[in-house]
Coordinates of C-alpha atoms in Angstrom, one line a residue:
X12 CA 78.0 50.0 120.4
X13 CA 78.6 47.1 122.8
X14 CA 82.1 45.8 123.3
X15 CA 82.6 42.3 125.6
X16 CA 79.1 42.3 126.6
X17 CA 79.5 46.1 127.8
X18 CA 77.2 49.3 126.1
X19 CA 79.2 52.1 124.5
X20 CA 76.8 55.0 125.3
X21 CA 76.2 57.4 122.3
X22 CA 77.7 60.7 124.2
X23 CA 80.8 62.8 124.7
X24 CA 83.2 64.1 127.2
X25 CA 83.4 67.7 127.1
X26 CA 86.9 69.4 128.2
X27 CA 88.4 72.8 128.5
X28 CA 91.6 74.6 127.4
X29 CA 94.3 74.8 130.5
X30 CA 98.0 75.7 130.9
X31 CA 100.1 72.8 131.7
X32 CA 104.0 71.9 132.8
X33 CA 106.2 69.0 133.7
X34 CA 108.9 68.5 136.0
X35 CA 111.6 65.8 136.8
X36 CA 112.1 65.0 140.4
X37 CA 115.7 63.3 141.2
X38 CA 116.7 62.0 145.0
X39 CA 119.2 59.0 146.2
X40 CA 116.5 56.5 145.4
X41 CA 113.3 55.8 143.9
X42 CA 111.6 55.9 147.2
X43 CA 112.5 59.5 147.8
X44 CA 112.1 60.7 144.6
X45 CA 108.6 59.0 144.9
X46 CA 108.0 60.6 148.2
X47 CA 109.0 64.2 146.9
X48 CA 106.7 63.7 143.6
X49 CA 103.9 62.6 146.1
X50 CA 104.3 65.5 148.3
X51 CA 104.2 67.8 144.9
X52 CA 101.1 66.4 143.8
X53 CA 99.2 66.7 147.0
X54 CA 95.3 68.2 147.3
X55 CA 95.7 69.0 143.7
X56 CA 92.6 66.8 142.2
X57 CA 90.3 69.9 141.3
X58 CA 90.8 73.3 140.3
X59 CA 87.8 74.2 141.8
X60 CA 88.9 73.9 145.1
X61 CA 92.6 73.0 145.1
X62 CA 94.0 75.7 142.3
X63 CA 95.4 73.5 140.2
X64 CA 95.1 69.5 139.2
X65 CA 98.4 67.8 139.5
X66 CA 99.6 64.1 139.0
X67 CA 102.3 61.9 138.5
X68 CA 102.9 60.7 134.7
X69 CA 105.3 58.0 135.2
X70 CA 109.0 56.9 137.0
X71 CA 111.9 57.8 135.3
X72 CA 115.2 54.7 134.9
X73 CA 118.5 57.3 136.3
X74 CA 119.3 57.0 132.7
X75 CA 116.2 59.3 131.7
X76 CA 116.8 62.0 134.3
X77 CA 119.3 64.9 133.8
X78 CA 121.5 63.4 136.4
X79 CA 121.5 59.9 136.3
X80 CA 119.8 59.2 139.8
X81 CA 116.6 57.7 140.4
X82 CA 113.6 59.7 139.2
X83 CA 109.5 61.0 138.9
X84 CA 108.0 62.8 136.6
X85 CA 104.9 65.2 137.5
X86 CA 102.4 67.2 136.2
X87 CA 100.1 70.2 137.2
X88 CA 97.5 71.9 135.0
X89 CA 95.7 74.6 136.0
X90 CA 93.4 77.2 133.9
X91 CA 96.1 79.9 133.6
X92 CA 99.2 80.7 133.3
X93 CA 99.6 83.1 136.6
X94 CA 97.9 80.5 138.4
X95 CA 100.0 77.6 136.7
X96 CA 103.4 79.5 137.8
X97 CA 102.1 80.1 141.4
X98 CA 101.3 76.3 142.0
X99 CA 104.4 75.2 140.5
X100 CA 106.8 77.9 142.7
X101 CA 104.7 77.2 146.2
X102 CA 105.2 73.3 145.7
X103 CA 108.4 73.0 144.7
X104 CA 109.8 75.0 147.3
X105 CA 107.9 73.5 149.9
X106 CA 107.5 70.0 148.7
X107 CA 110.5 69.4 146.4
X108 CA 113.6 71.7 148.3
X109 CA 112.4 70.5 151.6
X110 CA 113.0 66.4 150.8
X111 CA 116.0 64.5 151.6
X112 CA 118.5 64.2 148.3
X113 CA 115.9 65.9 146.2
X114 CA 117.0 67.9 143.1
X115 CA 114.4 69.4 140.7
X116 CA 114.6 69.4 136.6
X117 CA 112.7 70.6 133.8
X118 CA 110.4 68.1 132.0
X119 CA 109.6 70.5 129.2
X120 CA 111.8 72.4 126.6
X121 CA 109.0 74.4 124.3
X122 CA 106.6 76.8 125.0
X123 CA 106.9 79.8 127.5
X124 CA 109.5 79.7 130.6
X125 CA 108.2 79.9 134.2
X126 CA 110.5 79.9 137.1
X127 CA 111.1 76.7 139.0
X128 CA 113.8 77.2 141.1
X129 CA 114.6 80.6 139.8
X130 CA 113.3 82.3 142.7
X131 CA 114.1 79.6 145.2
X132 CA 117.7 79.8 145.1
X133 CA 117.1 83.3 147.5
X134 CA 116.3 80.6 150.4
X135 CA 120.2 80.3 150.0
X136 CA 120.6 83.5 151.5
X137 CA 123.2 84.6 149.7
X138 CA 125.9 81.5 149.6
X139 CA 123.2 79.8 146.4
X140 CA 125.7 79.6 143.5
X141 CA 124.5 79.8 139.3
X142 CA 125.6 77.0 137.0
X143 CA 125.1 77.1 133.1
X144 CA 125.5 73.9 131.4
X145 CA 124.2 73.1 127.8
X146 CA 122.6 76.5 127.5
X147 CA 120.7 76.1 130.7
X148 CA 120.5 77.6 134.4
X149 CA 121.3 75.8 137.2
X150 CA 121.1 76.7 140.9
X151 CA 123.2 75.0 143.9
X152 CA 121.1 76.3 147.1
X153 CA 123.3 75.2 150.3
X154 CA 120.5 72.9 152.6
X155 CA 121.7 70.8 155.9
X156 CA 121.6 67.5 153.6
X157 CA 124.8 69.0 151.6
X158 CA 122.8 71.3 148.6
X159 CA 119.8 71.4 146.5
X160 CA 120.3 71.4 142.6
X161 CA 117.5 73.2 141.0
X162 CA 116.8 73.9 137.1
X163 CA 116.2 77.8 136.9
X164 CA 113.0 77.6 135.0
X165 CA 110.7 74.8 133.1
X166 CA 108.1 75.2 129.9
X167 CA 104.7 76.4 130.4
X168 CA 102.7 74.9 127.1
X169 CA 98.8 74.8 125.9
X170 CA 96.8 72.0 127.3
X171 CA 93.1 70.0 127.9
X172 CA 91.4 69.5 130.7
X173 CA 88.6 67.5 131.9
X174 CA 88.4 64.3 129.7
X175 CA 86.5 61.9 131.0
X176 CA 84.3 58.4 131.2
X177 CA 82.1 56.6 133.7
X178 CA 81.8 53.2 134.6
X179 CA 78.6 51.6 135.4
X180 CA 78.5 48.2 137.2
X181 CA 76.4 46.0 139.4
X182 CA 78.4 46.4 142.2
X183 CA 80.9 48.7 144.3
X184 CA 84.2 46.5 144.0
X185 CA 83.3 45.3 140.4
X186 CA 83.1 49.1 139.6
X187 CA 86.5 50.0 141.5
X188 CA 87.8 46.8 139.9
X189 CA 87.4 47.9 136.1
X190 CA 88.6 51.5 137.5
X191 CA 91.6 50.0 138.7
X192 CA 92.6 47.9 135.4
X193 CA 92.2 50.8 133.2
X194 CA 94.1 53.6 135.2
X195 CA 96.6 50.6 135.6
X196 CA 96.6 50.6 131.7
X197 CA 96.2 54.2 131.1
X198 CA 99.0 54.9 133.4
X199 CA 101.4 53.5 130.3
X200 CA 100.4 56.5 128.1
X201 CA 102.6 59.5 128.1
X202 CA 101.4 63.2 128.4
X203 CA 98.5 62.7 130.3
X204 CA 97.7 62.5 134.5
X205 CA 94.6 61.0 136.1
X206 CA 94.5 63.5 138.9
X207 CA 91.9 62.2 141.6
X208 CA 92.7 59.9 144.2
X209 CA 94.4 56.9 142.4
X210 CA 92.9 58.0 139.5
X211 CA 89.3 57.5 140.2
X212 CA 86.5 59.7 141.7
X213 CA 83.2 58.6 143.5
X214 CA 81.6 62.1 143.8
X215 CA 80.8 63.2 140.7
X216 CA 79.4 66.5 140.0
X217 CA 76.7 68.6 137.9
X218 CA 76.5 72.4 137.4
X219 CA 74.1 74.4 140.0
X220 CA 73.0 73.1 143.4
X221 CA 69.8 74.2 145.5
X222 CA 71.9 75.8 148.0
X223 CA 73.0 79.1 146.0
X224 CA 76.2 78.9 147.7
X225 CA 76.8 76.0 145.7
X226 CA 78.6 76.1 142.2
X227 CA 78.8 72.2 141.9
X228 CA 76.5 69.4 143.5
X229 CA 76.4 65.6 143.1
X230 CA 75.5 64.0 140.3
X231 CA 72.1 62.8 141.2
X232 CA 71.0 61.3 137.9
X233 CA 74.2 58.8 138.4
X234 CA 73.3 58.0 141.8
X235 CA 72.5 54.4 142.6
X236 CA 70.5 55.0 145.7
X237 CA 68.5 57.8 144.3
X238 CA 66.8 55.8 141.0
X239 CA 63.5 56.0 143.1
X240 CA 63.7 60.1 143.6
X241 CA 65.0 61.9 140.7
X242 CA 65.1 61.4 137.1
X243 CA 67.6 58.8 137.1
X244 CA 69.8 57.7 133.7
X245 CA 70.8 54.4 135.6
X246 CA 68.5 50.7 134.7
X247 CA 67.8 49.0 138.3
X248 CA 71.0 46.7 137.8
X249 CA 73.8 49.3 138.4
X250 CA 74.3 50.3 141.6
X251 CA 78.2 51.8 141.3
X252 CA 79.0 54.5 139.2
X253 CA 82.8 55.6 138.8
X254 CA 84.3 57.9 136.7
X255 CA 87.6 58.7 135.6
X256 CA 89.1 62.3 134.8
X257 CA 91.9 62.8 132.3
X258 CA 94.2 66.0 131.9
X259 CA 96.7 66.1 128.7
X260 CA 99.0 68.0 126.6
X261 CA 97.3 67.2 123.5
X262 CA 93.7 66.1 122.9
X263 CA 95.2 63.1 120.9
X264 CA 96.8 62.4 123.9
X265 CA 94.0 61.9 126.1
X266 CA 91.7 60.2 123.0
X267 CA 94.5 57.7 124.0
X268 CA 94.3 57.3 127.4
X269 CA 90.1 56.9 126.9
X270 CA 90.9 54.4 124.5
X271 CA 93.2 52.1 126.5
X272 CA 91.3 53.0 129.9
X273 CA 87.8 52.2 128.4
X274 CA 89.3 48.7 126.3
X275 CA 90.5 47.6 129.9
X276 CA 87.2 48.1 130.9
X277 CA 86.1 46.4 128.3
X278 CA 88.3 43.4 128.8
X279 CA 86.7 42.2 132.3
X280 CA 82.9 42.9 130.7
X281 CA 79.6 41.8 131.2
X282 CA 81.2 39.1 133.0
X283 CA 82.5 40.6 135.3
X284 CA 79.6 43.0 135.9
X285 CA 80.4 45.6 134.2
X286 CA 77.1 47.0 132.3
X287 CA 77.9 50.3 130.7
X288 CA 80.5 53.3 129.8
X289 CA 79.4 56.8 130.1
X290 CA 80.9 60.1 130.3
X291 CA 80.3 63.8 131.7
X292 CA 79.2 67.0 129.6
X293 CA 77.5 70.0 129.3
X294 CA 76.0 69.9 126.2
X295 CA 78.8 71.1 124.4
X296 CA 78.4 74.5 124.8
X297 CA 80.8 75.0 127.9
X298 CA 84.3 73.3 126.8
X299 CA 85.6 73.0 123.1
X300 CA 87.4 69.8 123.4
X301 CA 84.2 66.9 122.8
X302 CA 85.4 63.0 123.5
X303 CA 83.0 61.2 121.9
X304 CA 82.8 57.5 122.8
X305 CA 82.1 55.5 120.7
X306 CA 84.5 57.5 117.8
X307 CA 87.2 56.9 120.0
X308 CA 86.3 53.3 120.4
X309 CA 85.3 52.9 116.6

């Protein structure tokens, strides 16, 4: 399959099962409901390292948040629900209650409850007070700033994991480039986060290393400087490879964000140095969730 000059490859991204919850961040202003939601999301790129993989999914008009004012809404994912519930608690307390004018919503209704500021509201010492409106719990925690509104508890649903693609180009900014325009696009489809450093990693990884301390190494076949000194799946005009990871509610929601991400890259082509699309797997016998390229591009 070649698409504005650019190859399709013939392979799949493989993805695994993972909890995953949404909340709604509200301050005085976009820029500190931004600032809160950045804080949230924070070292949060990997569950390998950083426990869970957290993003922001889009800004909210005060006319979509559950109390008119300026808002963000985030996402974390992790591989359980204990761990989920943890990651959630530990950042909203000390990313979330912390911020000037910050109050802290639920973004989802279904699935299992997890606390969100249902254990918080004990920073109050005593003086927090309990709201229900509409069925729901809300706390009032006294802070210095006047108080910090808090929804007791958010939705903990099913979720994927790990979908993926790589772009191969001629060059470093031409790779970076493409990356950009199709987070850019991909950034417009609901339900899904792109959780690595604006969306885009550099390091790739396989499975094993030769140090045995070592779960994870770098992806040496996708290594531009190594072509000479291992067995290399790049041709000698690509010398970037990027990749982009996506986490989703719903598989269908991430087959969409591929789509749209890997069209944009599409778009600048051949032209524009772009040479090929790829993606990471493991042979399909690690994650149940396959991507495969060139279905989803069909």
């Amino acid at each position: 399959m070649i698409i504005n000059g650019v190859t399709i490859d013939a392979t799949f991204a493989e993805a695994f099962p993972m909890k995953a919850t949404r909340a709604i961040i509200t301050a005085q202003n976009e820029k500190w409901a931004m600032i809160s939601a950045q804080a949230m999301t924070g070292f949060a790129t990997s569950v390998i390292a950083c426990g869970c993989e957290a993003g922001i999914e889009r800004v909210l008009d005060p006319s979509e948040t559950p109390d008119g004012r300026p808002g963000v809404s985030i996402m974390i994912f992790a591989m359980g629900g204990k761990g989920l519930a943890k990651q959630l608690e530990t950042r909203a307390g000390q990313c979330v209650l912390t911020s000037p004018t910050s109050a802290l919503f639920a973004g989802i209704d279904a699935g299992k409850p997890i606390p969100l500021g249902k254990n918080l509201r004990y920073f109050g010492d005593g003086f927090q007070v309990s709201k229900v409106i509409g069925g729901k719990r809300y706390w009032r925690i006294p802070v210095m700033d006047g108080e910090f509104l808090t929804e007791a508890t958010t939705g903990q649903v099913d979720a994927v994991g790990g979908g993926n693609f790589l772009v191969l180009a001629e060059s470093q900014p031409q790779a970076l480039a493409a990356c950009e325009a199709a987070i850019d696009a991909m950034r417009q489809v609901p339900n899904v986060i792109m959780p690595f450093p604006g969306g885009v990693v550099r390091s790739g990884s396989k499975v094993g290393s030769k140090y045995k301390a070592l779960g994870a190494s770098t992806n040496d076949a996708f290594c531009p400087t190594l072509k000479g000194m291992t067995q290399t799946e790049l041709s000698s005009e690509v010398e970037s490879v990027m990749e982009i990871v996506i986490d989703g509610l719903t598989k269908e929601d991430i087959d969409k964000a591929m789509r749209v991400g890997i069209q944009a890259v599409c778009d600048l082509g051949a032209a524009h140095g772009i040479k090929r699309v790829s993606a990471g797997n493991y042979g399909g016998k690690l994650g149940p969730f396959h991507f495969h390229l060139q279905e989803i591009m069909a």
